[in-house]
Amino acid sequence: MVTDALLIARAAWSRLVEPGDAVAGALVAALGPQEALDWLRGHEPLPGLAAADGRARAALGAAAQRWRTRLPDLDAARDLGMLERVGGRLLVPEAPGWPRGLEVLGSSAPMCLWVRGSLAGEALGAALRRSVALVGARACTGYGEHVTAEIAAGVAARGWCVVSGGAYGIDAVAHRAALAGDGTTVAFLAGGVDRLYPAGNTELLRAVADAGALVSEVPPGSVPAKVRFLQRNRLIAAVSGATVVVEAAWRSGALSTARHAASLLRPVGAVPGPVTSASSAGCHRLLRDGVAVCVCDTAEVLELVEPVPAPEPRTDPRAGDGLDLVLRRTLDALPLRRPAPEGSVARTAGLSEREVRASLGRLELAGLAVRDAHGWRRANPDRSR
């Protein structure tokens, strides 16, 4: 059950710790968010800690010192009020709609998600269950823009949610293409959902919120620091059914999203580019290292997330498929229309009459040969040859 006290505690932990803090995640999982917060504020000895090994005690002690530096300024109610003023809601792991993909992050999963937009709660969770992440270079080329727009529009048209990071370049093109086709798109931000960053994408991010959602694991007012971008990438990889890198330089941040996805056993795709283009060097690196598979269009991207249909059964199998060599040669020697005697069939096939006589009987039983008073012919002519 989600109570106000639970929301306050989760929001508080989101302010106290940096994204991906596994020590905090393990503590909250063991005690519960409210009990863990009470322990942090009260300086009481942690039950069972004495039995833990020295490294665990040292890790918790060092982490608690970091967290306590933020206690004086902690005001979860204020943060929730800021979220409410921009029309947002707090989503916690205990609530319906929590993205299932985040479960694979274990103790490094977010304490909560600060969500702004028309998608919230169960609607957000449902959208992310059918999602594809499209990421790439901020300084993208015209080629990258074209391919991204084609793939994003195609994915959205098939009812899949387009996930990206709201940045310039490939991210922005992916969001715009999904919106242009009345599709669903979600942007995961490195800062607070009240701080639309980058400023040049303010109108785009507002449009994303209107049609989908802006999501962050850090509270309102938080600055999008560099380390938070890298941690944000792990969320994109975790919630998406597949991650596709459209354009990326050799050291692009998009590569971290791809590697997070690979480490989580999520499918990864990369779009190839000109071998002379520095903007595609990162994609080629993923392909060469075996991290990603090559994808060139919407159909190949969706192959990463949709089951490949079984081949259609053949309704007109080729006559004689699966026959041994003697039977095959006998069948090939049979005329299509005018029956021929056994001797003629034997000469044509280059076999003895005894071999042909035995083979014709078997072919007749298989429905492939017909006998009448004048000799033998094929029962079902194979006109496809």
Short mmCIF file of C-alpha atoms in Angstrom, two decimals:
data_model
loop_
_atom_site.label_atom_id
_atom_site.label_comp_id
_atom_site.label_asym_id
_atom_site.label_seq_id
_atom_site.Cartn_x
_atom_site.Cartn_y
_atom_site.Cartn_z
CA MET A 1 0.00 0.00 0.00
CA VAL A 2 1.30 3.43 -0.96
CA THR A 3 0.91 5.88 1.92
CA ASP A 4 1.86 9.54 2.22
CA ALA A 5 4.59 8.53 4.68
CA LEU A 6 6.03 6.12 2.13
CA LEU A 7 6.03 8.80 -0.59
CA ILE A 8 7.75 11.27 1.75
CA ALA A 9 10.41 8.71 2.70
CA ARG A 10 11.10 7.70 -0.91
CA ALA A 11 11.28 11.36 -1.96
CA ALA A 12 13.67 12.06 0.90
CA TRP A 13 16.03 9.26 -0.09
CA SER A 14 15.97 10.56 -3.67
CA ARG A 15 17.30 13.87 -2.35
CA LEU A 16 19.84 12.34 0.03
CA VAL A 17 21.63 9.98 -2.36
CA GLU A 18 23.07 10.21 -5.82
CA PRO A 19 21.61 8.01 -8.58
CA GLY A 20 22.76 4.41 -8.54
CA ASP A 21 23.82 4.34 -4.86
CA ALA A 22 23.77 0.58 -4.24
CA VAL A 23 24.51 0.90 -0.51
CA ALA A 24 21.44 3.07 -0.01
CA GLY A 25 19.39 0.72 -2.15
CA ALA A 26 20.42 -2.29 -0.09
CA LEU A 27 19.70 -0.45 3.19
CA VAL A 28 16.23 0.62 2.06
CA ALA A 29 15.47 -2.86 0.77
CA ALA A 30 16.49 -4.37 4.11
CA LEU A 31 14.75 -1.94 6.47
CA GLY A 32 12.14 -0.19 4.35
CA PRO A 33 12.39 3.47 3.29
CA GLN A 34 10.81 4.97 6.40
CA GLU A 35 12.73 2.80 8.87
CA ALA A 36 16.00 3.42 7.02
CA LEU A 37 15.40 7.16 7.13
CA ASP A 38 14.66 7.02 10.86
CA TRP A 39 17.92 5.15 11.40
CA LEU A 40 19.89 7.73 9.42
CA ARG A 41 18.43 10.59 11.42
CA GLY A 42 18.74 8.89 14.80
CA HIS A 43 22.34 7.60 14.71
CA GLU A 44 21.16 4.40 16.35
CA PRO A 45 23.27 1.25 15.88
CA LEU A 46 21.89 -0.71 12.96
CA PRO A 47 20.47 -4.08 14.07
CA GLY A 48 22.58 -6.92 12.71
CA LEU A 49 25.43 -4.65 11.61
CA ALA A 50 27.76 -6.03 14.27
CA ALA A 51 27.52 -9.43 12.58
CA ALA A 52 28.44 -8.01 9.18
CA ASP A 53 32.00 -8.18 7.89
CA GLY A 54 34.33 -5.22 8.27
CA ARG A 55 34.03 -4.08 4.65
CA ALA A 56 30.23 -3.90 4.86
CA ARG A 57 30.39 -1.88 8.07
CA ALA A 58 32.96 0.47 6.57
CA ALA A 59 30.93 0.94 3.37
CA LEU A 60 27.77 1.74 5.29
CA GLY A 61 29.58 4.08 7.65
CA ALA A 62 31.17 6.05 4.80
CA ALA A 63 27.88 6.20 2.92
CA ALA A 64 25.98 7.39 5.99
CA GLN A 65 28.44 10.24 6.40
CA ARG A 66 27.77 11.32 2.81
CA TRP A 67 24.02 11.14 3.22
CA ARG A 68 23.97 13.03 6.53
CA THR A 69 25.59 16.08 4.95
CA ARG A 70 22.31 16.63 3.09
CA LEU A 71 20.00 16.11 6.08
CA PRO A 72 19.94 19.79 7.18
CA ASP A 73 18.48 20.90 3.83
CA LEU A 74 16.14 17.93 3.45
CA ASP A 75 12.51 18.89 2.81
CA ALA A 76 10.67 16.17 0.91
CA ALA A 77 7.34 17.95 1.23
CA ARG A 78 8.86 20.98 -0.51
CA ASP A 79 10.16 18.77 -3.34
CA LEU A 80 6.77 17.12 -3.76
CA GLY A 81 5.15 20.55 -3.84
CA MET A 82 7.52 21.64 -6.62
CA LEU A 83 6.58 18.52 -8.54
CA GLU A 84 2.89 19.19 -8.08
CA ARG A 85 3.27 22.74 -9.39
CA VAL A 86 4.51 21.44 -12.75
CA GLY A 87 1.73 18.86 -12.88
CA GLY A 88 3.91 15.92 -11.92
CA ARG A 89 3.53 12.83 -9.76
CA LEU A 90 5.90 10.66 -7.77
CA LEU A 91 6.08 7.02 -8.80
CA VAL A 92 7.49 4.55 -6.27
CA PRO A 93 8.42 0.85 -6.59
CA GLU A 94 5.52 -0.14 -4.36
CA ALA A 95 2.94 1.40 -6.73
CA PRO A 96 1.26 -0.06 -9.83
CA GLY A 97 2.95 1.21 -12.96
CA TRP A 98 6.51 0.99 -11.67
CA PRO A 99 8.55 0.06 -14.78
CA ARG A 100 9.29 -3.65 -14.58
CA GLY A 101 12.57 -3.24 -16.41
CA LEU A 102 14.06 -1.37 -13.45
CA GLU A 103 13.94 -4.52 -11.35
CA VAL A 104 17.08 -5.83 -13.05
CA LEU A 105 19.06 -2.95 -11.51
CA GLY A 106 18.73 -4.52 -8.08
CA SER A 107 19.98 -2.31 -5.27
CA SER A 108 21.10 0.30 -7.82
CA ALA A 109 17.50 0.92 -8.93
CA PRO A 110 16.02 4.39 -8.38
CA MET A 111 14.46 5.23 -5.04
CA CYS A 112 11.55 6.70 -6.99
CA LEU A 113 10.74 8.37 -10.30
CA TRP A 114 9.68 11.99 -10.60
CA VAL A 115 7.23 12.01 -13.53
CA ARG A 116 5.83 14.98 -15.42
CA GLY A 117 3.38 14.50 -18.26
CA SER A 118 0.19 12.90 -19.47
CA LEU A 119 1.52 9.38 -18.85
CA ALA A 120 1.57 8.49 -15.19
CA GLY A 121 1.28 5.45 -12.98
CA GLU A 122 0.06 2.34 -14.76
CA ALA A 123 -0.15 4.11 -18.13
CA LEU A 124 3.57 4.89 -17.97
CA GLY A 125 4.43 1.34 -16.98
CA ALA A 126 2.33 -0.05 -19.82
CA ALA A 127 3.97 2.26 -22.38
CA LEU A 128 7.47 1.35 -21.26
CA ARG A 129 6.70 -2.37 -21.55
CA ARG A 130 6.50 -1.75 -25.32
CA SER A 131 9.35 0.65 -25.81
CA VAL A 132 12.48 1.08 -27.91
CA ALA A 133 15.29 3.48 -26.99
CA LEU A 134 16.82 5.53 -29.80
CA VAL A 135 19.99 7.35 -28.76
CA GLY A 136 23.00 8.89 -30.41
CA ALA A 137 25.17 11.90 -31.05
CA ARG A 138 24.22 15.43 -30.13
CA ALA A 139 26.18 16.75 -33.12
CA CYS A 140 24.51 14.43 -35.61
CA THR A 141 24.73 14.56 -39.39
CA GLY A 142 21.94 14.89 -41.90
CA TYR A 143 22.24 11.16 -42.51
CA GLY A 144 21.75 10.47 -38.80
CA GLU A 145 18.74 12.77 -38.62
CA HIS A 146 17.13 11.07 -41.63
CA VAL A 147 17.62 7.52 -40.36
CA THR A 148 16.46 8.44 -36.84
CA ALA A 149 13.31 10.11 -38.11
CA GLU A 150 12.46 7.11 -40.32
CA ILE A 151 12.99 4.57 -37.53
CA ALA A 152 11.27 6.59 -34.79
CA ALA A 153 8.23 7.27 -36.97
CA GLY A 154 8.03 3.61 -37.97
CA VAL A 155 8.38 2.34 -34.41
CA ALA A 156 5.72 4.75 -33.15
CA ALA A 157 3.36 3.80 -35.98
CA ARG A 158 3.60 0.18 -34.86
CA GLY A 159 2.44 1.15 -31.36
CA TRP A 160 5.84 1.18 -29.65
CA CYS A 161 6.91 3.95 -27.29
CA VAL A 162 10.06 5.84 -28.31
CA VAL A 163 12.41 6.42 -25.36
CA SER A 164 15.33 8.82 -25.43
CA GLY A 165 17.16 11.41 -23.34
CA GLY A 166 15.75 14.74 -24.51
CA ALA A 167 19.17 16.01 -25.66
CA TYR A 168 20.11 17.80 -28.85
CA GLY A 169 20.75 15.76 -31.98
CA ILE A 170 19.54 12.18 -32.30
CA ASP A 171 17.47 12.32 -29.08
CA ALA A 172 15.53 15.38 -30.23
CA VAL A 173 14.92 13.95 -33.72
CA ALA A 174 13.60 10.71 -32.21
CA HIS A 175 11.17 12.54 -29.93
CA ARG A 176 9.97 14.86 -32.72
CA ALA A 177 9.40 12.03 -35.19
CA ALA A 178 7.35 10.07 -32.64
CA LEU A 179 5.27 13.15 -31.84
CA ALA A 180 4.72 13.94 -35.52
CA GLY A 181 3.07 10.56 -35.96
CA ASP A 182 0.90 10.95 -32.85
CA GLY A 183 3.03 8.32 -31.15
CA THR A 184 4.07 7.97 -27.54
CA THR A 185 7.48 9.12 -26.39
CA VAL A 186 9.23 9.38 -23.01
CA ALA A 187 12.32 11.42 -22.16
CA PHE A 188 14.55 10.44 -19.24
CA LEU A 189 16.28 13.52 -17.87
CA ALA A 190 19.51 13.91 -15.93
CA GLY A 191 18.14 16.83 -13.92
CA GLY A 192 14.86 17.71 -12.29
CA VAL A 193 11.69 17.57 -14.39
CA ASP A 194 11.07 21.22 -13.53
CA ARG A 195 14.36 22.24 -15.17
CA LEU A 196 13.89 21.64 -18.90
CA TYR A 197 17.40 21.01 -20.15
CA PRO A 198 18.85 21.77 -22.61
CA ALA A 199 17.17 25.16 -22.84
CA GLY A 200 17.05 24.97 -26.62
CA ASN A 201 14.73 21.96 -26.34
CA THR A 202 12.29 23.56 -23.91
CA GLU A 203 9.36 23.56 -26.34
CA LEU A 204 10.12 20.03 -27.46
CA LEU A 205 10.26 18.75 -23.89
CA ARG A 206 6.95 20.42 -23.10
CA ALA A 207 5.46 18.66 -26.13
CA VAL A 208 6.91 15.35 -24.92
CA ALA A 209 5.27 15.93 -21.54
CA ASP A 210 1.93 16.71 -23.20
CA ALA A 211 1.97 13.49 -25.27
CA GLY A 212 4.04 11.24 -23.04
CA ALA A 213 6.25 11.90 -20.04
CA LEU A 214 9.41 13.45 -18.69
CA VAL A 215 11.03 11.18 -16.09
CA SER A 216 13.89 11.68 -13.66
CA GLU A 217 15.23 9.89 -10.61
CA VAL A 218 16.49 13.14 -9.07
CA PRO A 219 14.09 15.61 -7.39
CA PRO A 220 12.94 18.97 -8.77
CA GLY A 221 15.59 21.65 -8.84
CA SER A 222 18.43 19.14 -9.36
CA VAL A 223 21.18 20.18 -11.74
CA PRO A 224 21.95 17.82 -14.66
CA ALA A 225 25.57 17.12 -13.68
CA LYS A 226 27.77 14.97 -15.95
CA VAL A 227 27.71 11.91 -13.69
CA ARG A 228 23.92 12.09 -13.62
CA PHE A 229 23.81 11.82 -17.41
CA LEU A 230 25.76 8.58 -17.23
CA GLN A 231 23.48 7.22 -14.50
CA ARG A 232 20.42 8.36 -16.46
CA ASN A 233 21.62 6.20 -19.36
CA ARG A 234 21.28 3.04 -17.27
CA LEU A 235 17.57 3.83 -16.77
CA ILE A 236 16.99 4.23 -20.51
CA ALA A 237 18.67 0.87 -21.09
CA ALA A 238 16.75 -0.86 -18.29
CA VAL A 239 13.22 0.27 -19.16
CA SER A 240 13.48 -0.24 -22.93
CA GLY A 241 12.89 -3.49 -24.75
CA ALA A 242 15.89 -2.69 -26.95
CA THR A 243 18.42 0.11 -27.34
CA VAL A 244 19.42 1.38 -30.79
CA VAL A 245 22.39 3.69 -31.35
CA VAL A 246 21.87 5.61 -34.58
CA GLU A 247 25.00 7.75 -34.69
CA ALA A 248 27.79 7.91 -32.12
CA ALA A 249 31.38 9.07 -32.14
CA TRP A 250 34.16 6.92 -30.70
CA ARG A 251 33.66 8.25 -27.14
CA SER A 252 29.97 9.19 -27.31
CA GLY A 253 27.84 8.98 -24.16
CA ALA A 254 25.35 6.96 -26.19
CA LEU A 255 27.82 4.08 -26.05
CA SER A 256 27.34 3.91 -22.28
CA THR A 257 23.60 3.40 -22.82
CA ALA A 258 24.35 0.57 -25.24
CA ARG A 259 26.81 -1.08 -22.87
CA HIS A 260 24.38 -0.77 -19.96
CA ALA A 261 21.74 -2.48 -22.12
CA ALA A 262 24.14 -5.26 -23.10
CA SER A 263 25.12 -5.84 -19.46
CA LEU A 264 21.41 -6.16 -18.62
CA LEU A 265 21.00 -8.69 -21.46
CA ARG A 266 18.80 -6.29 -23.42
CA PRO A 267 19.05 -6.34 -27.25
CA VAL A 268 21.28 -3.65 -28.72
CA GLY A 269 21.24 -2.41 -32.30
CA ALA A 270 23.56 -0.01 -34.11
CA VAL A 271 23.01 1.76 -37.41
CA PRO A 272 26.07 1.63 -39.67
CA GLY A 273 27.34 4.75 -41.38
CA PRO A 274 30.09 5.71 -43.80
CA VAL A 275 33.41 4.21 -42.71
CA THR A 276 34.92 7.66 -43.17
CA SER A 277 32.44 9.33 -40.80
CA ALA A 278 33.68 10.06 -37.28
CA SER A 279 30.01 10.39 -36.28
CA SER A 280 29.50 6.67 -36.88
CA ALA A 281 32.78 5.41 -35.39
CA GLY A 282 31.06 4.49 -32.12
CA CYS A 283 28.37 2.49 -33.92
CA HIS A 284 31.03 0.60 -35.86
CA ARG A 285 32.86 -0.03 -32.61
CA LEU A 286 29.74 -1.60 -31.07
CA LEU A 287 29.28 -3.78 -34.14
CA ARG A 288 32.92 -4.89 -34.24
CA ASP A 289 32.95 -5.68 -30.50
CA GLY A 290 29.80 -7.78 -30.86
CA VAL A 291 27.83 -5.56 -28.48
CA ALA A 292 25.24 -4.64 -31.12
CA VAL A 293 23.65 -6.12 -34.20
CA CYS A 294 23.39 -4.16 -37.42
CA VAL A 295 20.01 -2.51 -37.99
CA CYS A 296 19.11 -0.34 -40.96
CA ASP A 297 15.36 0.28 -40.79
CA THR A 298 12.23 -0.02 -38.67
CA ALA A 299 11.65 -3.68 -39.53
CA GLU A 300 15.13 -4.67 -38.37
CA VAL A 301 14.76 -2.63 -35.17
CA LEU A 302 11.46 -4.30 -34.34
CA GLU A 303 13.05 -7.70 -34.89
CA LEU A 304 14.96 -6.95 -31.67
CA VAL A 305 11.76 -6.72 -29.62
CA GLU A 306 9.12 -8.68 -31.50
CA PRO A 307 9.25 -12.44 -31.94
CA VAL A 308 10.28 -13.44 -35.44
CA PRO A 309 7.30 -15.20 -37.06
CA ALA A 310 7.74 -18.81 -38.02
CA PRO A 311 8.09 -19.42 -41.75
CA GLU A 312 4.87 -20.16 -43.57
CA PRO A 313 4.36 -23.86 -44.27
CA ARG A 314 4.86 -24.73 -47.91
CA THR A 315 1.52 -25.36 -49.56
CA ASP A 316 3.05 -26.49 -52.84
CA PRO A 317 6.11 -28.56 -51.96
CA ARG A 318 8.37 -29.45 -54.84
CA ALA A 319 7.57 -32.94 -56.11
CA GLY A 320 10.26 -35.35 -55.03
CA ASP A 321 11.65 -33.37 -52.09
CA GLY A 322 13.36 -35.74 -49.67
CA LEU A 323 13.79 -38.62 -52.15
CA ASP A 324 16.99 -40.65 -52.35
CA LEU A 325 19.13 -40.48 -55.48
CA VAL A 326 17.60 -43.50 -57.31
CA LEU A 327 14.04 -42.36 -56.66
CA ARG A 328 14.94 -38.80 -57.68
CA ARG A 329 16.47 -39.97 -60.98
CA THR A 330 13.47 -42.20 -61.70
CA LEU A 331 11.02 -39.35 -61.02
CA ASP A 332 13.01 -36.95 -63.20
CA ALA A 333 12.90 -39.50 -66.06
CA LEU A 334 9.12 -39.77 -66.05
CA PRO A 335 7.32 -37.84 -68.78
CA LEU A 336 4.85 -35.17 -67.74
CA ARG A 337 2.01 -36.18 -70.09
CA ARG A 338 2.54 -39.13 -72.47
CA PRO A 339 3.21 -42.36 -70.51
CA ALA A 340 6.45 -44.25 -71.18
CA PRO A 341 7.25 -47.97 -70.69
CA GLU A 342 9.61 -49.07 -67.93
CA GLY A 343 12.46 -49.69 -70.37
CA SER A 344 12.26 -46.15 -71.73
CA VAL A 345 12.25 -44.73 -68.20
CA ALA A 346 15.28 -46.86 -67.30
CA ARG A 347 17.27 -45.65 -70.31
CA THR A 348 16.43 -42.01 -69.59
CA ALA A 349 17.34 -42.36 -65.92
CA GLY A 350 20.52 -44.36 -66.58
CA LEU A 351 19.33 -47.11 -64.24
CA SER A 352 18.60 -50.82 -64.58
CA GLU A 353 15.03 -51.89 -65.27
CA ARG A 354 15.03 -53.67 -61.91
CA GLU A 355 15.93 -50.46 -60.06
CA VAL A 356 13.35 -48.51 -62.02
CA ARG A 357 10.60 -51.11 -61.44
CA ALA A 358 11.16 -50.96 -57.65
CA SER A 359 11.33 -47.18 -57.69
CA LEU A 360 8.16 -46.76 -59.73
CA GLY A 361 6.21 -48.81 -57.20
CA ARG A 362 7.40 -46.60 -54.38
CA LEU A 363 6.66 -43.43 -56.35
CA GLU A 364 3.17 -44.68 -57.08
CA LEU A 365 2.57 -45.32 -53.38
CA ALA A 366 3.79 -41.76 -52.66
CA GLY A 367 1.31 -40.35 -55.18
CA LEU A 368 4.09 -39.07 -57.44
CA ALA A 369 3.70 -41.52 -60.35
CA VAL A 370 0.69 -42.89 -62.28
CA ARG A 371 0.54 -46.08 -64.37
CA ASP A 372 -1.87 -46.92 -67.17
CA ALA A 373 -1.98 -49.37 -70.09
CA HIS A 374 0.69 -47.42 -72.01
CA GLY A 375 3.24 -46.99 -69.22
CA TRP A 376 4.23 -44.46 -66.56
CA ARG A 377 4.05 -40.68 -66.15
CA ARG A 378 4.20 -38.15 -63.32
CA ALA A 379 1.11 -37.77 -61.19
CA ASN A 380 1.68 -34.10 -60.26
CA PRO A 381 3.81 -32.25 -62.76
CA ASP A 382 6.31 -29.90 -61.12
CA ARG A 383 5.93 -26.85 -63.33
CA SER A 384 7.98 -24.59 -61.04
CA ARG A 385 11.28 -25.86 -62.42
#
